[in-house]
Coordinates of N, CA and C in Angstrom, one line a residue:
M1 N 176.2 126.6 285.6 CA 175.6 127.3 284.5 C 176.2 127.0 283.2
A2 N 175.4 126.6 282.3 CA 175.9 126.3 280.9 C 175.7 127.5 280.0
L3 N 176.8 127.9 279.3 CA 176.7 129.0 278.4 C 176.7 128.4 276.9
P4 N 176.0 129.2 276.1 CA 176.0 128.7 274.7 C 177.5 128.7 274.2
I5 N 177.7 127.9 273.0 CA 179.0 127.8 272.5 C 179.4 129.1 271.9
G6 N 180.6 129.5 272.2 CA 181.1 130.8 271.7 C 180.7 132.0 272.5
S7 N 180.1 131.7 273.6 CA 179.7 132.8 274.5 C 180.5 132.8 275.7
S8 N 180.6 133.9 276.4 CA 181.3 134.0 277.7 C 180.5 135.1 278.6
I9 N 180.9 135.0 279.9 CA 180.3 136.0 280.7 C 180.7 137.4 280.4
E10 N 181.9 137.5 280.0 CA 182.4 138.9 279.7 C 181.7 139.5 278.5
N11 N 181.5 138.6 277.5 CA 180.8 139.1 276.3 C 179.3 139.5 276.6
D12 N 178.6 138.7 277.4 CA 177.3 138.9 277.6 C 177.0 140.1 278.5
M13 N 178.1 140.5 279.2 CA 177.9 141.6 280.1 C 178.6 142.9 279.5
A14 N 179.1 142.8 278.3 CA 179.7 144.0 277.7 C 178.7 145.1 277.3
P15 N 179.1 146.4 277.5 CA 178.2 147.5 277.2 C 177.8 147.4 275.7
T16 N 176.6 148.0 275.4 CA 176.1 147.9 274.0 C 176.9 148.8 273.0
G17 N 177.5 149.9 273.5 CA 178.2 150.7 272.6 C 179.7 150.2 272.4
S18 N 180.3 150.4 271.3 CA 181.6 150.0 271.0 C 182.6 151.0 271.7
F19 N 183.7 150.4 272.3 CA 184.7 151.2 273.0 C 185.9 151.4 272.1
S20 N 185.8 150.8 270.8 CA 187.0 150.9 270.0 C 187.3 152.3 269.6
F21 N 188.5 152.7 269.3 CA 188.9 154.0 269.1 C 189.8 154.0 267.7
P22 N 189.2 153.8 266.6 CA 189.9 153.6 265.3 C 190.6 155.0 264.9
K23 N 191.5 154.8 263.9 CA 192.2 155.8 263.4 C 191.3 156.9 262.8
S24 N 190.1 156.5 262.3 CA 189.2 157.5 261.8 C 188.5 158.4 262.8
R25 N 188.6 158.1 264.1 CA 188.2 158.9 265.1 C 189.4 159.9 265.7
R26 N 190.5 159.8 265.0 CA 191.5 160.6 265.5 C 191.9 161.7 264.4
L27 N 192.5 162.8 264.8 CA 193.0 163.8 263.9 C 194.4 163.3 263.5
T28 N 194.6 163.2 262.2 CA 196.0 162.7 261.7 C 196.7 163.7 260.9
K29 N 196.0 164.6 260.4 CA 196.7 165.5 259.3 C 197.1 166.8 260.0
A30 N 198.2 167.4 259.6 CA 198.6 168.8 260.2 C 197.6 169.9 260.0
S31 N 196.9 169.7 258.8 CA 195.9 170.8 258.5 C 194.7 170.7 259.4
E32 N 194.4 169.4 260.0 CA 193.3 169.3 260.9 C 193.7 170.0 262.2
Y33 N 194.9 169.7 262.7 CA 195.4 170.4 263.8 C 195.4 171.8 263.8
E34 N 195.9 172.3 262.6 CA 195.9 173.8 262.4 C 194.5 174.4 262.4
R35 N 193.6 173.7 261.8 CA 192.2 174.2 261.8 C 191.6 174.4 263.3
V36 N 191.9 173.4 264.1 CA 191.5 173.4 265.5 C 192.1 174.6 266.2
K37 N 193.3 174.8 266.0 CA 194.0 175.9 266.6 C 193.6 177.3 266.1
R38 N 193.4 177.4 264.8 CA 193.0 178.6 264.3 C 191.5 179.0 264.5
D39 N 190.6 178.0 264.4 CA 189.1 178.4 264.4 C 188.5 178.0 265.8
G40 N 189.2 177.3 266.7 CA 188.6 176.9 267.9 C 188.9 177.7 269.0
F41 N 188.6 177.2 270.2 CA 188.9 177.9 271.6 C 189.6 177.0 272.4
T42 N 190.2 177.5 273.5 CA 191.1 176.8 274.3 C 190.7 176.8 275.7
R43 N 190.9 175.7 276.4 CA 190.7 175.7 277.9 C 192.0 175.2 278.4
R44 N 192.5 175.9 279.5 CA 193.9 175.5 280.0 C 193.7 175.0 281.4
G45 N 194.5 174.0 281.6 CA 194.6 173.4 283.0 C 196.0 173.3 283.4
K46 N 196.2 172.6 284.5 CA 197.7 172.6 285.1 C 198.4 171.4 284.3
L47 N 197.7 170.4 283.9 CA 198.4 169.2 283.2 C 198.0 169.2 281.7
L48 N 197.0 169.7 281.3 CA 196.5 169.6 279.9 C 196.0 171.0 279.3
M49 N 196.0 171.1 278.0 CA 195.4 172.2 277.3 C 194.4 171.6 276.3
L50 N 193.3 172.0 276.4 CA 192.2 171.4 275.4 C 191.8 172.4 274.4
N51 N 191.9 172.2 273.1 CA 191.6 172.9 272.0 C 190.4 172.2 271.4
V52 N 189.2 173.1 271.1 CA 188.1 172.5 270.6 C 187.5 173.3 269.5
V53 N 187.0 172.8 268.4 CA 186.3 173.5 267.3 C 185.1 172.7 266.9
A54 N 184.1 173.4 266.7 CA 182.8 172.7 266.2 C 182.9 172.6 264.6
V55 N 182.7 171.4 264.2 CA 182.7 171.1 262.8 C 181.4 170.5 262.3
E56 N 180.7 171.2 261.4 CA 179.4 170.7 261.0 C 179.6 169.4 260.2
N57 N 178.6 168.6 260.4 CA 178.4 167.2 259.7 C 179.7 166.3 259.8
S58 N 180.4 166.5 260.9 CA 181.7 165.6 261.0 C 181.4 164.3 261.7
G59 N 180.2 164.2 262.2 CA 179.8 162.9 262.9 C 180.4 162.8 264.3
P60 N 180.9 161.7 264.7 CA 181.4 161.5 266.0 C 182.6 162.5 266.4
C61 N 182.9 162.7 267.6 CA 183.9 163.6 268.0 C 185.3 162.9 267.6
R62 N 186.2 163.7 267.1 CA 187.5 163.3 266.6 C 188.5 164.0 267.6
A63 N 189.6 163.3 267.9 CA 190.6 163.8 268.8 C 192.0 163.6 268.3
G64 N 192.9 164.5 268.7 CA 194.3 164.5 268.5 C 195.0 164.7 269.7
F65 N 196.2 164.3 269.7 CA 197.1 164.4 270.9 C 198.4 164.9 270.7
I66 N 198.9 165.8 271.4 CA 200.2 166.4 271.2 C 201.0 166.3 272.5
A67 N 202.2 165.8 272.5 CA 203.1 165.8 273.6 C 204.5 166.3 273.1
S68 N 204.9 167.6 273.4 CA 206.1 168.1 272.9 C 207.3 167.5 273.6
R69 N 208.5 167.9 273.0 CA 209.7 167.4 273.7 C 210.0 168.1 275.1
R70 N 209.2 169.1 275.4 CA 209.3 169.7 276.7 C 208.9 168.6 277.8
I71 N 208.1 167.7 277.4 CA 207.6 166.7 278.3 C 208.7 165.7 278.8
G72 N 209.6 165.5 277.8 CA 210.7 164.5 278.2 C 211.1 163.7 277.0
G73 N 211.7 162.7 277.2 CA 212.2 161.7 276.1 C 210.9 161.1 275.5
A74 N 211.3 160.3 274.5 CA 210.3 159.6 273.7 C 209.4 158.7 274.5
V75 N 210.0 158.0 275.5 CA 209.3 157.1 276.4 C 208.2 157.9 277.2
A76 N 208.6 159.0 277.7 CA 207.6 159.8 278.5 C 206.5 160.4 277.7
R77 N 206.9 160.9 276.5 CA 205.9 161.4 275.5 C 204.9 160.4 275.1
N78 N 205.4 159.2 274.7 CA 204.6 158.2 274.2 C 203.6 157.7 275.4
R79 N 204.2 157.6 276.6 CA 203.3 157.2 277.7 C 202.2 158.2 277.9
V80 N 202.4 159.5 277.9 CA 201.4 160.5 278.1 C 200.3 160.4 277.0
R81 N 200.8 160.2 275.7 CA 199.9 160.2 274.6 C 199.0 158.9 274.7
R82 N 199.6 157.8 275.1 CA 198.9 156.6 275.3 C 197.7 156.7 276.3
R83 N 198.2 157.3 277.5 CA 197.1 157.6 278.5 C 196.1 158.5 278.1
L84 N 196.4 159.6 277.4 CA 195.3 160.5 277.0 C 194.4 159.8 275.9
R85 N 195.0 159.0 275.0 CA 194.2 158.3 274.1 C 193.2 157.3 274.8
E86 N 193.6 156.7 275.8 CA 192.8 155.7 276.5 C 191.8 156.5 277.3
I87 N 192.1 157.6 277.9 CA 191.0 158.3 278.6 C 190.0 158.8 277.7
V88 N 190.3 159.4 276.5 CA 189.3 159.8 275.5 C 188.5 158.6 275.1
R89 N 189.2 157.4 274.8 CA 188.5 156.3 274.3 C 187.4 155.9 275.3
Q90 N 187.8 155.8 276.7 CA 186.9 155.4 277.7 C 185.6 156.4 277.8
H91 N 185.9 157.6 277.5 CA 184.8 158.6 277.7 C 184.2 159.1 276.4
Q92 N 184.4 158.4 275.3 CA 184.1 158.9 274.0 C 182.4 158.9 273.8
H93 N 181.8 158.1 274.6 CA 180.4 158.0 274.5 C 179.7 159.1 275.3
E94 N 180.5 159.9 276.1 CA 180.0 161.0 276.9 C 180.2 162.3 276.1
L95 N 180.9 162.3 274.9 CA 181.1 163.5 274.1 C 180.1 163.8 273.2
R96 N 179.8 165.1 273.0 CA 178.8 165.6 271.9 C 179.4 165.3 270.6
E97 N 178.5 165.1 269.6 CA 179.0 164.9 268.3 C 179.4 166.4 267.6
G98 N 180.1 166.3 266.6 CA 180.4 167.5 265.7 C 181.5 168.3 266.2
F99 N 182.4 167.7 267.0 CA 183.6 168.5 267.5 C 184.9 167.8 267.1
W100 N 185.9 168.6 267.0 CA 187.3 168.1 266.7 C 188.0 168.7 268.1
I101 N 188.8 167.8 268.7 CA 189.5 168.3 269.9 C 190.9 167.9 269.9
V102 N 191.8 168.7 270.4 CA 193.2 168.5 270.5 C 193.5 168.7 271.9
L103 N 194.2 167.5 272.4 CA 194.7 167.6 273.9 C 196.2 167.8 273.8
V104 N 196.6 168.9 274.4 CA 198.1 169.2 274.5 C 198.5 168.9 275.9
A105 N 199.6 168.0 276.0 CA 200.0 167.6 277.4 C 201.1 168.8 277.7
R106 N 200.9 169.2 279.1 CA 201.8 170.2 279.5 C 203.0 169.5 280.3
R107 N 204.0 170.2 280.7 CA 205.1 169.5 281.3 C 204.8 168.7 282.5
D108 N 203.9 169.1 283.3 CA 203.6 168.4 284.6 C 202.8 167.1 284.3
A109 N 202.3 166.9 283.0 CA 201.6 165.7 282.6 C 202.5 164.5 282.8
A110 N 203.7 164.6 282.5 CA 204.6 163.4 282.5 C 204.8 162.8 283.8
D111 N 204.6 163.6 284.9 CA 204.7 163.2 286.2 C 203.4 162.7 286.9
A112 N 202.3 163.1 286.2 CA 200.9 162.8 286.7 C 200.5 161.3 286.5
N113 N 199.7 160.9 287.4 CA 199.2 159.5 287.2 C 198.0 159.5 286.3
Y114 N 197.5 158.3 286.0 CA 196.3 158.2 285.1 C 195.1 158.9 285.7
R115 N 194.8 158.7 286.9 CA 193.6 159.3 287.5 C 193.7 160.8 287.4
A116 N 194.8 161.5 287.7 CA 195.0 163.0 287.7 C 194.7 163.4 286.2
L117 N 195.3 162.7 285.3 CA 195.1 163.1 283.9 C 193.5 163.0 283.5
E118 N 192.9 161.9 284.0 CA 191.5 161.7 283.7 C 190.7 162.8 284.4
H119 N 191.0 163.1 285.6 CA 190.2 164.1 286.3 C 190.4 165.5 285.5
E120 N 191.6 165.8 285.1 CA 191.9 167.1 284.4 C 191.0 167.1 283.1
W121 N 191.1 166.0 282.4 CA 190.4 165.9 281.1 C 188.8 166.2 281.3
L122 N 188.3 165.4 282.3 CA 186.8 165.6 282.5 C 186.5 167.0 282.9
R123 N 187.4 167.7 283.7 CA 187.1 169.0 284.1 C 187.2 170.0 283.0
L124 N 188.2 169.8 282.1 CA 188.4 170.7 280.9 C 187.2 170.4 279.9
A125 N 186.8 169.2 279.7 CA 185.7 168.9 278.8 C 184.4 169.5 279.2
E126 N 184.2 169.5 280.5 CA 183.0 170.1 281.0 C 183.0 171.5 280.9
R127 N 184.1 172.2 281.1 CA 184.2 173.7 280.9 C 184.1 174.0 279.5
A128 N 184.5 173.1 278.7 CA 184.4 173.5 277.2 C 183.0 173.1 276.7
S129 N 182.1 172.6 277.5 CA 180.8 172.1 277.1 C 180.7 171.1 276.0
I130 N 181.5 170.1 276.0 CA 181.5 169.1 274.9 C 181.1 167.8 275.6
L131 N 180.8 167.7 276.8 CA 180.2 166.5 277.4 C 178.6 166.5 277.3
L132 N 178.1 165.4 277.2 CA 176.6 165.2 277.1 C 176.0 165.5 278.4

């Protein structure tokens, strides 16, 4: 099978929506985190705590991630944040628009595997009614 120059099977079979997760899709300022905590609502799970606030005309869903020192050392905290960021990135097209969310990792999240974190995220997001 001959492919056009510059084409590959992977590129031709890629989904139509972009799965990039640029910094513009994340909460970066302390005031944004405070707004979610102050004006939003919370759903608690064993591994994660999900804070959500509806923001008018904000466009696509924006997310922030918190892993406190209770989780463990820097390596453990960064691993949990990377996993959470990847989970939200993979499921970003399933989220309703106009929401800011903050995912707070709880102590047990450091010992949890990727699948357990993903399952908890989907369960909390469904309970918060932010999934399509």
